[in-house]
Amino acid sequence: NIVKKMMDYSNIAHAVTQYERSLKANLTVRDLTDIVDVDDIIESEFLTTLFVVCNKQQEKDWEAVYESFSTDPERSASESQGGRPSVIEYVVPGSLKRVSEEGDQCLLCVTLLKSFKELFKQEASKHHVTVREVKIDKENYKSGNEKYQEMKKEMKEKQSKLFQWCQANFTEVFVAWTHLKCLRVHVESILRFGLPPEFVAAVLKPVKISQEKKLREALEINFEEHGSVHMQDMQEDVPGFASTEKFYPYVFLEMDLNYCKD
């Protein structure tokens, strides 16, 4: 199915393009799998690692506040029943680590209690930093570059299959397309010149593109009796004729045969 083949190729080509664009983007949007160290990521039943992107000027301010994030931003000292604290500081102390820097941005990682992940993101946004998650299967880990190479390989395979299909079916499609052109010439000639049909269909190909103007002038001289000076010089839209189309005293259909472009 050609539609499925084209969709498959378009999807993988889009994925490759998106990855290539992400490499040129900043740390807030680009793929981080090639930057982070797998050993820096803690993912367990209770703990998780998040990455923070901030300006280098913000790094010291962030380091001073990240450990204080709690379930009570107002820092209430009340206790709940059973002697358990009602306020939980959910960030692991001393877990902050600089991972990378790029331009005026730096990438940091921090470990916290997994159940408070969304609350951490809310608090971090108040300090004007970007929180990013990186999910990596450590057992089947592949870097972003490895995935990129696999996608490029898959894209080339799908492109090759699509090209082979086009080569195998081009003749049939081209014949059908030419047949439709011939039918349109026949119908438009009758609509324009009436019955009985008295016209000749021909294929004209200028040796050079620059000769097209001379060819049209010669045709207009021979078929000027079928044209209309008023229609050639019309300034207003006429029902049945698009304003972008030029009217000729003969039926003209163009066939673009530039199919050998890479």
Coordinates of N, CA and C in Angstrom, one line a residue, residues 3-17 155 158 162:
V3 N 0.2 4.4 0.3 CA -0.1 5.4 1.3 C 0.5 5.0 2.6
K4 N 0.5 3.8 3.0 CA 1.2 3.3 4.2 C 2.7 3.5 4.1
K5 N 3.2 3.1 3.0 CA 4.7 3.3 2.8 C 5.1 4.7 2.9
M6 N 4.3 5.6 2.3 CA 4.6 7.1 2.4 C 4.5 7.6 3.8
M7 N 3.5 7.1 4.6 CA 3.3 7.5 5.9 C 4.4 7.0 6.8
D8 N 4.8 5.8 6.6 CA 5.9 5.2 7.4 C 7.2 6.0 7.2
Y9 N 7.5 6.3 5.9 CA 8.7 7.1 5.6 C 8.6 8.5 6.1
S10 N 7.4 9.1 6.0 CA 7.3 10.5 6.5 C 7.5 10.6 8.0
N11 N 7.0 9.6 8.7 CA 7.1 9.6 10.2 C 8.5 9.4 10.6
I12 N 9.3 8.5 10.0 CA 10.6 8.3 10.5 C 11.5 9.5 10.0
A13 N 11.2 10.0 8.9 CA 12.0 11.2 8.4 C 11.7 12.4 9.3
H14 N 10.5 12.5 9.8 CA 10.1 13.6 10.7 C 10.9 13.4 12.0
A15 N 11.0 12.2 12.5 CA 11.7 11.9 13.8 C 13.2 12.2 13.6
V16 N 13.7 11.9 12.5 CA 15.2 12.2 12.3 C 15.4 13.7 12.2
T17 N 14.5 14.4 11.6 CA 14.6 15.9 11.5 C 14.5 16.6 12.8
M155 N 15.3 4.9 8.1 CA 14.8 5.9 7.1 C 15.3 5.6 5.7
K158 N 13.4 2.5 4.4 CA 12.1 2.8 3.9 C 12.1 3.6 2.6
L162 N 10.4 2.5 -0.9 CA 9.4 3.4 -1.5 C 9.9 3.8 -2.9

